[in-house]
């Protein structure tokens, strides 16, 4: 009898610990029953689509790999390899292709796409401008310049040194854009923001090209990276960027309430106990961190920070945290889909994913400029 009571107490303790963890996660996201009925189901559907795209990404490539082998490999990432029966072991060539080529680029697409989507959503919220995004406004170009400068001047190698260079470049580009487009006691003008962003973007691209041309070996290595490409990404580079991506996501979620208060105006945000200037500074650092990590991994990719938040606003209208999570999920799904399409239409070769996104994003930008959606976003009444 005492043994049964001990087991019951152990189960109750485990359930209590699980429930406390759930409540902490729920409080972090700010979920409520009303939220659940409005956007959580759509978010789950988006992540389900990501799962399907992950399987598709493992299938598409220069060599043929069966669906069964792809699923077996993905299952081995979750289940201990020792538990897989010998009959289910993958052929050596298939295992090498999966581990060294397709899985690293798939994971990189998820991280980079989600980071750029989230960075775009944050940038649009703090500027209240629906066309603000890291690629269009020059933050990605600044990050790319930082990476190339670190390689040329300091012989930096892939991984953490890339991340440092990208972060410094992204921060510099972001600060130039914010200060150059801001007027005292006046909202940031969409036109001024775009003009300053174009100037920063062109400057960053020009300086990057100059640095690449100074060293032929560096140019040969990065001629595809500078277009935004997932080819040749190694798992070590993905793991080097992963901590920065996680930090950016967590900090963005922790700043949901101050971010939502900013949509009411600085005076209202101050009355609610928030600090608008500190919030903008912290979110600018998060944007630079997310955009820099993505650029360090895949190169500068434009328009993804525009597409993902645009679609997210169509699916989430009431919740700030829902919008951010949806932008992350849609960003990863879009980059995965474009990468799969770029590999499929040119087999056995591939088209850089950055070029694919430009082909889709440029028409959308033209449509946005011609539509009434270009008006500054002041969605008063969004819940935090």
Coordinates of N, CA and C in Angstrom, one line a residue, residues 162-342:
X162 N 31.5 34.9 -38.1 CA 30.5 35.4 -39.0 C 29.4 36.2 -38.3
X163 N 29.0 35.5 -37.2 CA 27.8 36.1 -36.4 C 28.2 37.5 -35.8
X164 N 29.4 37.6 -35.3 CA 29.9 38.9 -34.8 C 29.9 40.0 -35.9
X165 N 30.5 39.6 -37.0 CA 30.5 40.6 -38.1 C 29.1 41.0 -38.6
X166 N 28.2 40.0 -38.7 CA 26.9 40.3 -39.2 C 26.1 41.1 -38.2
X167 N 26.3 40.9 -36.9 CA 25.6 41.6 -35.8 C 26.0 43.1 -35.8
X168 N 27.4 43.3 -35.9 CA 27.9 44.7 -36.0 C 27.3 45.4 -37.2
X169 N 27.4 44.8 -38.3 CA 26.9 45.4 -39.6 C 25.4 45.7 -39.5
X170 N 24.6 44.7 -39.0 CA 23.2 44.9 -38.9 C 22.8 46.1 -37.9
X171 N 23.5 46.1 -36.8 CA 23.3 47.2 -35.8 C 23.6 48.6 -36.4
X172 N 24.7 48.6 -37.1 CA 25.1 49.9 -37.8 C 24.1 50.4 -38.8
X173 N 23.6 49.4 -39.6 CA 22.6 49.8 -40.6 C 21.3 50.2 -40.0
X174 N 20.9 49.5 -38.9 CA 19.7 49.8 -38.3 C 19.7 51.2 -37.6
X175 N 20.8 51.5 -37.0 CA 20.9 52.8 -36.3 C 20.9 53.9 -37.3
X176 N 21.6 53.8 -38.4 CA 21.6 54.8 -39.5 C 20.2 55.1 -40.0
X177 N 19.5 54.0 -40.2 CA 18.1 54.1 -40.7 C 17.2 54.8 -39.7
X178 N 17.3 54.4 -38.5 CA 16.4 55.0 -37.5 C 16.7 56.5 -37.3
X179 N 17.9 56.8 -37.1 CA 18.3 58.2 -36.8 C 18.1 59.1 -38.1
X180 N 18.4 58.6 -39.2 CA 18.2 59.4 -40.4 C 16.8 59.7 -40.9
X181 N 15.9 58.7 -40.5 CA 14.5 58.9 -40.9 C 13.6 59.4 -39.8
X182 N 14.2 59.7 -38.7 CA 13.3 60.2 -37.5 C 13.4 61.7 -37.4
X183 N 12.2 62.3 -37.1 CA 12.1 63.7 -36.8 C 11.6 63.9 -35.4
X184 N 12.1 64.9 -34.7 CA 11.7 65.2 -33.4 C 10.2 65.4 -33.3
X185 N 9.5 64.8 -32.4 CA 8.0 65.0 -32.1 C 7.2 64.7 -33.4
X186 N 7.6 63.8 -34.2 CA 6.9 63.5 -35.5 C 7.0 62.0 -35.7
X187 N 6.0 61.3 -36.2 CA 6.1 59.9 -36.6 C 7.1 59.7 -37.8
X188 N 7.6 58.5 -37.9 CA 8.5 58.2 -39.0 C 7.7 58.1 -40.2
X189 N 8.1 58.9 -41.2 CA 7.4 59.0 -42.5 C 7.8 57.7 -43.3
X190 N 6.8 57.0 -43.9 CA 7.1 55.8 -44.7 C 8.0 56.2 -45.9
X191 N 7.7 57.3 -46.5 CA 8.5 57.7 -47.7 C 10.0 58.0 -47.3
X192 N 10.2 58.7 -46.2 CA 11.5 59.0 -45.7 C 12.2 57.7 -45.3
X193 N 11.5 56.8 -44.6 CA 12.1 55.5 -44.2 C 12.6 54.7 -45.4
X194 N 11.7 54.7 -46.5 CA 12.1 53.9 -47.7 C 13.3 54.5 -48.4
X195 N 13.3 55.9 -48.5 CA 14.5 56.5 -49.1 C 15.8 56.3 -48.4
X196 N 15.7 56.4 -47.1 CA 16.9 56.2 -46.3 C 17.4 54.7 -46.4
X197 N 16.4 53.8 -46.3 CA 16.7 52.4 -46.5 C 17.3 52.1 -47.8
X198 N 16.8 52.7 -48.9 CA 17.4 52.4 -50.2 C 18.8 52.9 -50.3
X199 N 19.1 54.1 -49.7 CA 20.5 54.6 -49.6 C 21.4 53.7 -48.8
X200 N 21.0 53.2 -47.7 CA 21.8 52.3 -46.8 C 22.0 51.0 -47.6
X201 N 20.9 50.5 -48.2 CA 21.0 49.2 -48.9 C 22.1 49.3 -50.1
X202 N 21.9 50.4 -50.9 CA 22.9 50.6 -52.0 C 24.3 50.7 -51.5
X203 N 24.5 51.5 -50.4 CA 25.8 51.7 -49.9 C 26.4 50.4 -49.4
X204 N 25.6 49.6 -48.7 CA 26.1 48.3 -48.2 C 26.5 47.4 -49.3
X205 N 25.6 47.3 -50.3 CA 25.9 46.4 -51.4 C 27.1 46.8 -52.2
X206 N 27.3 48.2 -52.4 CA 28.5 48.6 -53.1 C 29.8 48.4 -52.4
X207 N 29.8 48.6 -51.1 CA 31.0 48.4 -50.3 C 31.3 46.9 -50.2
X208 N 30.2 46.0 -50.1 CA 30.5 44.6 -50.1 C 31.1 44.1 -51.4
X209 N 30.6 44.6 -52.5 CA 31.1 44.3 -53.8 C 32.6 44.7 -54.0
X210 N 32.9 45.9 -53.5 CA 34.3 46.3 -53.5 C 35.2 45.4 -52.7
X211 N 34.8 45.0 -51.5 CA 35.6 44.2 -50.7 C 35.8 42.8 -51.3
X212 N 34.7 42.3 -51.9 CA 34.8 41.0 -52.6 C 35.7 41.0 -53.7
X213 N 35.8 42.1 -54.5 CA 36.6 42.1 -55.7 C 38.1 42.3 -55.3
X214 N 38.4 42.7 -54.1 CA 39.8 42.8 -53.7 C 40.5 41.5 -53.5
X215 N 39.7 40.4 -53.2 CA 40.3 39.1 -53.1 C 39.5 38.1 -53.9
X216 N 40.2 37.5 -54.9 CA 39.5 36.6 -55.8 C 39.0 35.4 -55.1
X217 N 39.8 34.9 -54.1 CA 39.4 33.7 -53.4 C 38.1 33.9 -52.6
X218 N 38.0 35.0 -52.0 CA 36.8 35.4 -51.2 C 35.6 35.5 -52.2
X219 N 35.8 36.1 -53.3 CA 34.7 36.3 -54.3 C 34.2 35.0 -54.8
X220 N 35.1 34.1 -55.1 CA 34.7 32.7 -55.6 C 33.9 32.0 -54.5
X221 N 34.3 32.2 -53.3 CA 33.6 31.5 -52.2 C 32.2 32.0 -51.9
X222 N 32.0 33.3 -52.1 CA 30.8 34.0 -51.7 C 30.0 34.6 -52.8
X223 N 30.2 34.2 -54.0 CA 29.4 34.7 -55.1 C 28.0 34.2 -55.1
X224 N 27.8 33.0 -54.6 CA 26.4 32.5 -54.4 C 25.8 33.0 -53.1
X225 N 26.7 33.0 -52.1 CA 26.2 33.5 -50.7 C 25.6 34.9 -50.8
X226 N 26.3 35.8 -51.6 CA 25.8 37.1 -51.6 C 24.5 37.3 -52.3
X227 N 24.0 36.3 -53.0 CA 22.7 36.3 -53.6 C 21.6 35.7 -52.7
X228 N 22.1 35.2 -51.6 CA 21.1 34.5 -50.6 C 20.9 33.1 -51.1
X229 N 21.7 32.2 -50.5 CA 21.7 30.8 -50.9 C 21.8 29.9 -49.7
X230 N 21.1 28.7 -49.8 CA 21.2 27.7 -48.8 C 22.2 26.5 -49.2
X231 N 22.8 26.7 -50.3 CA 23.7 25.6 -50.8 C 25.0 25.6 -49.9
X232 N 25.5 24.4 -49.6 CA 26.7 24.2 -49.0 C 26.8 24.5 -47.5
X233 N 25.6 24.7 -46.9 CA 25.6 25.0 -45.4 C 25.9 23.8 -44.6
X234 N 26.8 23.9 -43.7 CA 27.1 22.8 -42.8 C 26.4 22.9 -41.5
X235 N 26.3 21.7 -40.8 CA 25.5 21.7 -39.6 C 26.2 22.5 -38.5
X236 N 27.5 22.6 -38.5 CA 28.3 23.4 -37.5 C 27.9 24.9 -37.6
X237 N 27.7 25.4 -38.8 CA 27.2 26.8 -39.0 C 25.8 27.0 -38.4
X238 N 25.0 26.0 -38.6 CA 23.6 26.1 -38.1 C 23.6 26.2 -36.6
X239 N 24.4 25.3 -35.9 CA 24.4 25.3 -34.5 C 25.1 26.5 -33.9
X240 N 26.0 27.1 -34.7 CA 26.7 28.4 -34.2 C 25.7 29.5 -34.2
X241 N 24.7 29.5 -35.1 CA 23.7 30.6 -35.1 C 22.5 30.3 -34.2
X242 N 22.2 29.1 -34.0 CA 21.0 28.7 -33.2 C 20.8 29.4 -31.9
X243 N 21.9 29.6 -31.0 CA 21.7 30.3 -29.7 C 21.2 31.7 -29.9
X244 N 21.7 32.4 -30.9 CA 21.4 33.8 -31.2 C 19.9 33.9 -31.6
X245 N 19.5 32.9 -32.5 CA 18.1 32.9 -32.9 C 17.2 32.7 -31.7
X246 N 17.5 31.8 -30.9 CA 16.7 31.5 -29.7 C 16.6 32.7 -28.8
X247 N 17.7 33.4 -28.5 CA 17.7 34.6 -27.7 C 16.8 35.6 -28.3
X248 N 16.9 35.8 -29.6 CA 16.1 36.8 -30.3 C 14.6 36.5 -30.1
X249 N 14.2 35.3 -30.3 CA 12.8 34.9 -30.2 C 12.3 35.1 -28.8
X250 N 13.0 34.7 -27.8 CA 12.6 34.8 -26.4 C 12.5 36.3 -26.0
X251 N 13.5 37.1 -26.3 CA 13.4 38.5 -25.9 C 12.2 39.2 -26.6
X252 N 12.0 38.8 -27.9 CA 10.8 39.4 -28.6 C 9.5 39.1 -27.9
X253 N 9.4 37.8 -27.5 CA 8.1 37.5 -26.8 C 8.0 38.1 -25.4
X254 N 9.2 38.3 -24.7 CA 9.1 39.0 -23.5 C 8.7 40.5 -23.6
X255 N 9.0 41.1 -24.8 CA 8.7 42.5 -25.0 C 7.3 42.7 -25.7
X256 N 6.5 41.7 -25.7 CA 5.2 41.8 -26.4 C 4.3 42.9 -25.8
X257 N 4.2 43.0 -24.5 CA 3.3 44.0 -23.9 C 3.8 45.4 -24.2
X258 N 5.1 45.7 -24.0 CA 5.6 47.1 -24.4 C 5.4 47.4 -25.9
X259 N 5.6 46.3 -26.7 CA 5.4 46.5 -28.1 C 4.0 46.9 -28.5
X260 N 3.1 46.2 -27.9 CA 1.6 46.4 -28.1 C 1.3 47.8 -27.6
X261 N 1.9 48.2 -26.5 CA 1.6 49.6 -26.0 C 2.1 50.7 -26.9
X262 N 3.1 50.4 -27.6 CA 3.7 51.4 -28.6 C 2.7 51.8 -29.7
X263 N 1.8 50.8 -30.0 CA 0.8 51.1 -31.1 C -0.2 52.1 -30.7
X264 N -0.3 52.4 -29.4 CA -1.3 53.4 -28.9 C -0.6 54.8 -28.8
X265 N 0.7 54.9 -29.1 CA 1.3 56.2 -29.0 C 2.2 56.2 -27.8
X266 N 3.3 57.1 -27.9 CA 4.2 57.1 -26.8 C 3.6 57.6 -25.5
X267 N 2.6 58.6 -25.6 CA 2.0 59.1 -24.3 C 1.2 58.0 -23.6
X268 N 0.4 57.2 -24.4 CA -0.3 56.1 -23.8 C 0.6 55.0 -23.3
X269 N 1.6 54.7 -24.0 CA 2.5 53.7 -23.5 C 3.2 54.1 -22.2
X270 N 3.6 55.4 -22.1 CA 4.2 55.9 -20.8 C 3.1 55.8 -19.7
X271 N 1.9 56.2 -20.0 CA 0.8 56.2 -19.0 C 0.6 54.7 -18.5
X272 N 0.8 53.7 -19.3 CA 0.7 52.3 -19.0 C 1.9 51.8 -18.2
X273 N 2.9 52.6 -18.0 CA 4.1 52.2 -17.3 C 5.2 51.7 -18.1
X274 N 5.2 51.9 -19.4 CA 6.3 51.4 -20.3 C 7.2 52.6 -20.6
X275 N 8.3 52.2 -21.2 CA 9.3 53.2 -21.6 C 9.5 53.1 -23.1
X276 N 8.9 53.9 -23.9 CA 8.9 53.8 -25.4 C 10.3 53.8 -26.0
X277 N 11.2 54.7 -25.5 CA 12.5 54.7 -26.1 C 13.3 53.5 -25.8
X278 N 13.2 53.0 -24.5 CA 13.9 51.8 -24.1 C 13.4 50.6 -24.9
X279 N 12.1 50.6 -25.1 CA 11.5 49.5 -25.9 C 12.0 49.5 -27.3
X280 N 12.0 50.6 -27.9 CA 12.5 50.7 -29.3 C 13.9 50.3 -29.4
X281 N 14.7 50.7 -28.5 CA 16.2 50.4 -28.5 C 16.3 48.9 -28.3
X282 N 15.6 48.3 -27.4 CA 15.7 46.8 -27.2 C 15.2 46.0 -28.4
X283 N 14.1 46.5 -29.0 CA 13.6 45.8 -30.2 C 14.5 46.0 -31.4
X284 N 15.2 47.1 -31.5 CA 16.2 47.3 -32.5 C 17.3 46.4 -32.4
X285 N 17.8 46.1 -31.2 CA 18.8 45.1 -30.9 C 18.3 43.7 -31.3
X286 N 17.1 43.4 -31.0 CA 16.5 42.1 -31.3 C 16.5 42.0 -32.9
X287 N 16.0 43.0 -33.6 CA 16.0 43.0 -35.0 C 17.3 42.7 -35.6
X288 N 18.3 43.5 -35.1 CA 19.7 43.3 -35.6 C 20.2 41.9 -35.3
X289 N 19.9 41.3 -34.2 CA 20.3 40.0 -33.8 C 19.7 38.9 -34.7
X290 N 18.4 39.1 -35.0 CA 17.7 38.1 -35.8 C 18.1 38.2 -37.3
X291 N 18.2 39.4 -37.8 CA 18.6 39.6 -39.2 C 20.1 39.2 -39.4
X292 N 20.9 39.6 -38.4 CA 22.3 39.2 -38.5 C 22.6 37.8 -38.5
X293 N 21.8 37.0 -37.6 CA 22.0 35.6 -37.6 C 21.6 34.9 -38.9
X294 N 20.5 35.4 -39.5 CA 20.0 34.9 -40.8 C 21.0 35.2 -41.9
X295 N 21.5 36.4 -41.9 CA 22.5 36.7 -43.0 C 23.8 35.9 -42.8
X296 N 24.3 35.8 -41.6 CA 25.5 35.0 -41.4 C 25.3 33.6 -41.8
X297 N 24.1 33.1 -41.8 CA 23.8 31.7 -42.2 C 23.6 31.5 -43.7
X298 N 22.8 32.4 -44.3 CA 22.3 32.1 -45.7 C 22.7 33.3 -46.6
X299 N 23.3 34.4 -46.1 CA 23.5 35.5 -47.0 C 22.3 36.4 -47.0
X300 N 22.4 37.6 -47.6 CA 21.3 38.6 -47.5 C 20.1 38.1 -48.4
X301 N 18.9 38.0 -47.8 CA 17.7 37.5 -48.5 C 16.7 38.6 -48.3
X302 N 16.3 39.2 -49.4 CA 15.3 40.3 -49.3 C 13.9 39.8 -49.5
X303 N 12.9 40.7 -49.1 CA 11.5 40.5 -49.2 C 10.9 39.5 -48.3
X304 N 11.6 38.6 -47.7 CA 11.0 37.7 -46.8 C 10.4 38.4 -45.6
X305 N 11.1 39.4 -45.1 CA 10.6 40.2 -43.9 C 9.4 41.0 -44.3
X306 N 9.1 41.1 -45.6 CA 7.9 41.8 -46.1 C 6.8 40.8 -46.3
X307 N 7.1 39.7 -46.9 CA 6.0 38.7 -47.2 C 5.4 38.1 -46.0
X308 N 6.3 37.6 -45.0 CA 5.8 36.9 -43.9 C 4.9 37.7 -43.0
X309 N 5.3 38.9 -42.6 CA 4.4 39.7 -41.8 C 3.1 40.1 -42.5
X310 N 3.2 40.3 -43.8 CA 2.0 40.7 -44.6 C 1.0 39.6 -44.5
X311 N 1.4 38.3 -44.7 CA 0.5 37.2 -44.6 C 0.0 37.0 -43.2
X312 N 1.0 37.2 -42.2 CA 0.6 37.0 -40.8 C -0.5 38.0 -40.4
X313 N -0.5 39.2 -40.9 CA -1.6 40.2 -40.5 C -2.9 39.7 -41.1
X314 N -2.9 39.0 -42.2 CA -4.2 38.5 -42.7 C -4.7 37.3 -41.8
X315 N -3.9 36.6 -41.1 CA -4.3 35.5 -40.3 C -4.5 35.9 -38.8
X316 N -3.8 36.9 -38.3 CA -3.9 37.3 -36.9 C -4.2 38.8 -36.9
X317 N -5.3 39.1 -36.3 CA -5.7 40.5 -36.3 C -5.8 41.1 -34.9
X318 N -5.8 40.3 -33.8 CA -6.1 40.7 -32.5 C -4.9 40.7 -31.5
X319 N -4.0 39.8 -31.8 CA -2.9 39.5 -30.8 C -1.6 39.9 -31.4
X320 N -0.8 40.6 -30.6 CA 0.6 41.0 -31.0 C 1.5 39.8 -30.9
X321 N 1.4 39.0 -29.8 CA 2.2 37.8 -29.8 C 1.8 36.8 -30.8
X322 N 0.6 36.7 -31.2 CA 0.1 35.8 -32.2 C 0.7 36.2 -33.6
X323 N 0.8 37.5 -33.8 CA 1.4 38.1 -35.1 C 2.8 37.7 -35.1
X324 N 3.6 37.8 -34.1 CA 5.0 37.6 -34.1 C 5.3 36.1 -34.3
X325 N 4.5 35.2 -33.6 CA 4.7 33.8 -33.8 C 4.3 33.3 -35.2
X326 N 3.2 33.9 -35.7 CA 2.8 33.6 -37.1 C 3.8 34.1 -38.1
X327 N 4.4 35.2 -37.9 CA 5.4 35.7 -38.8 C 6.6 34.8 -38.9
X328 N 7.0 34.3 -37.7 CA 8.1 33.3 -37.6 C 7.8 32.0 -38.4
X329 N 6.6 31.5 -38.1 CA 6.2 30.2 -38.8 C 6.1 30.4 -40.3
X330 N 5.4 31.5 -40.7 CA 5.3 31.8 -42.2 C 6.6 32.1 -42.8
X331 N 7.5 32.7 -42.1 CA 8.8 33.0 -42.7 C 9.6 31.7 -43.0
X332 N 9.6 30.8 -42.0 CA 10.3 29.5 -42.3 C 9.6 28.7 -43.4
X333 N 8.3 28.7 -43.4 CA 7.6 28.0 -44.5 C 7.9 28.6 -45.8
X334 N 7.9 29.9 -46.0 CA 8.1 30.5 -47.3 C 9.6 30.2 -47.7
X335 N 10.5 30.3 -46.8 CA 11.9 30.1 -47.3 C 12.1 28.6 -47.7
X336 N 11.5 27.7 -46.9 CA 11.5 26.3 -47.3 C 10.9 26.1 -48.6
X337 N 9.7 26.6 -48.8 CA 9.0 26.4 -50.1 C 9.8 27.0 -51.3
X338 N 10.4 28.2 -51.1 CA 11.2 28.8 -52.2 C 12.4 28.0 -52.5
X339 N 13.0 27.4 -51.5 CA 14.2 26.6 -51.6 C 13.9 25.3 -52.4
X340 N 12.8 24.7 -52.0 CA 12.3 23.5 -52.7 C 12.0 23.7 -54.1
X341 N 11.3 24.8 -54.4 CA 11.0 25.2 -55.8 C 12.3 25.5 -56.6
X342 N 13.2 26.2 -56.0 CA 14.5 26.5 -56.7 C 15.3 25.3 -57.0

